[in-house]
Amino acid sequence: MKPIGYFDIQNEDDFNEKVLNCNNPVLVGFYAPWCESCRVTMPKLEKVVEENDGKIRLAKVNIDDKALQDLAIKYNFKSVPVTAVIKDGKLRSQLVGKQELENVRQFVQSTLNE
């Protein structure tokens, strides 16, 4: 069972509702199931969201899903994994590639301190 702060995005309308219209900042993990770096990075995103206890949520976007490929194009993401922060409906910052836990912590903390 996933914690309340996590959700898998199903389509672009779902993204608009759960990410762009969210009152809290959202950490968005753009990934592909075949991507080894994604499999290493995603649990780190989950851990940092858990550590921040409701201050930030996590949305997972599988770019291999045809219903979600336009999101990667819209945000001009050309590779995975991409870890992005969307706050107040706008892309605030992003990390590209496999991330260490401490990098993700600092990335999220800088967003929460804005």
PDB file of C-alpha atoms in Angstrom, residues 2-10 18 27-29 57-62:
ATOM      1  CA  LYS A   2       1.350   3.413  -0.975  1.00  0.00           C
ATOM      2  CA  PRO A   3       1.490   6.213   1.570  1.00  0.00           C
ATOM      3  CA  ILE A   4      -1.012   9.037   1.049  1.00  0.00           C
ATOM      4  CA  GLY A   5       1.599  11.435  -0.368  1.00  0.00           C
ATOM      5  CA  TYR A   6       2.356   9.245  -3.415  1.00  0.00           C
ATOM      6  CA  PHE A   7       0.419   8.745  -6.599  1.00  0.00           C
ATOM      7  CA  ASP A   8       0.949   7.329 -10.071  1.00  0.00           C
ATOM      8  CA  ILE A   9      -0.223   9.705 -12.774  1.00  0.00           C
ATOM      9  CA  GLN A  10      -2.645   8.033 -15.204  1.00  0.00           C
ATOM     10  CA  LYS A  18      -3.081  16.170  -8.885  1.00  0.00           C
ATOM     11  CA  LEU A  27       8.091  16.186  -6.503  1.00  0.00           C
ATOM     12  CA  VAL A  28       7.537  14.589  -9.904  1.00  0.00           C
ATOM     13  CA  GLY A  29       9.550  11.550 -10.907  1.00  0.00           C
ATOM     14  CA  ARG A  57       3.902  15.021  -2.416  1.00  0.00           C
ATOM     15  CA  LEU A  58       5.304  12.594  -4.985  1.00  0.00           C
ATOM     16  CA  ALA A  59       3.840  12.005  -8.428  1.00  0.00           C
ATOM     17  CA  LYS A  60       5.295   9.282 -10.627  1.00  0.00           C
ATOM     18  CA  VAL A  61       5.039   9.686 -14.393  1.00  0.00           C
ATOM     19  CA  ASN A  62       5.837   6.654 -16.564  1.00  0.00           C
TER      20      ASN A  62
END
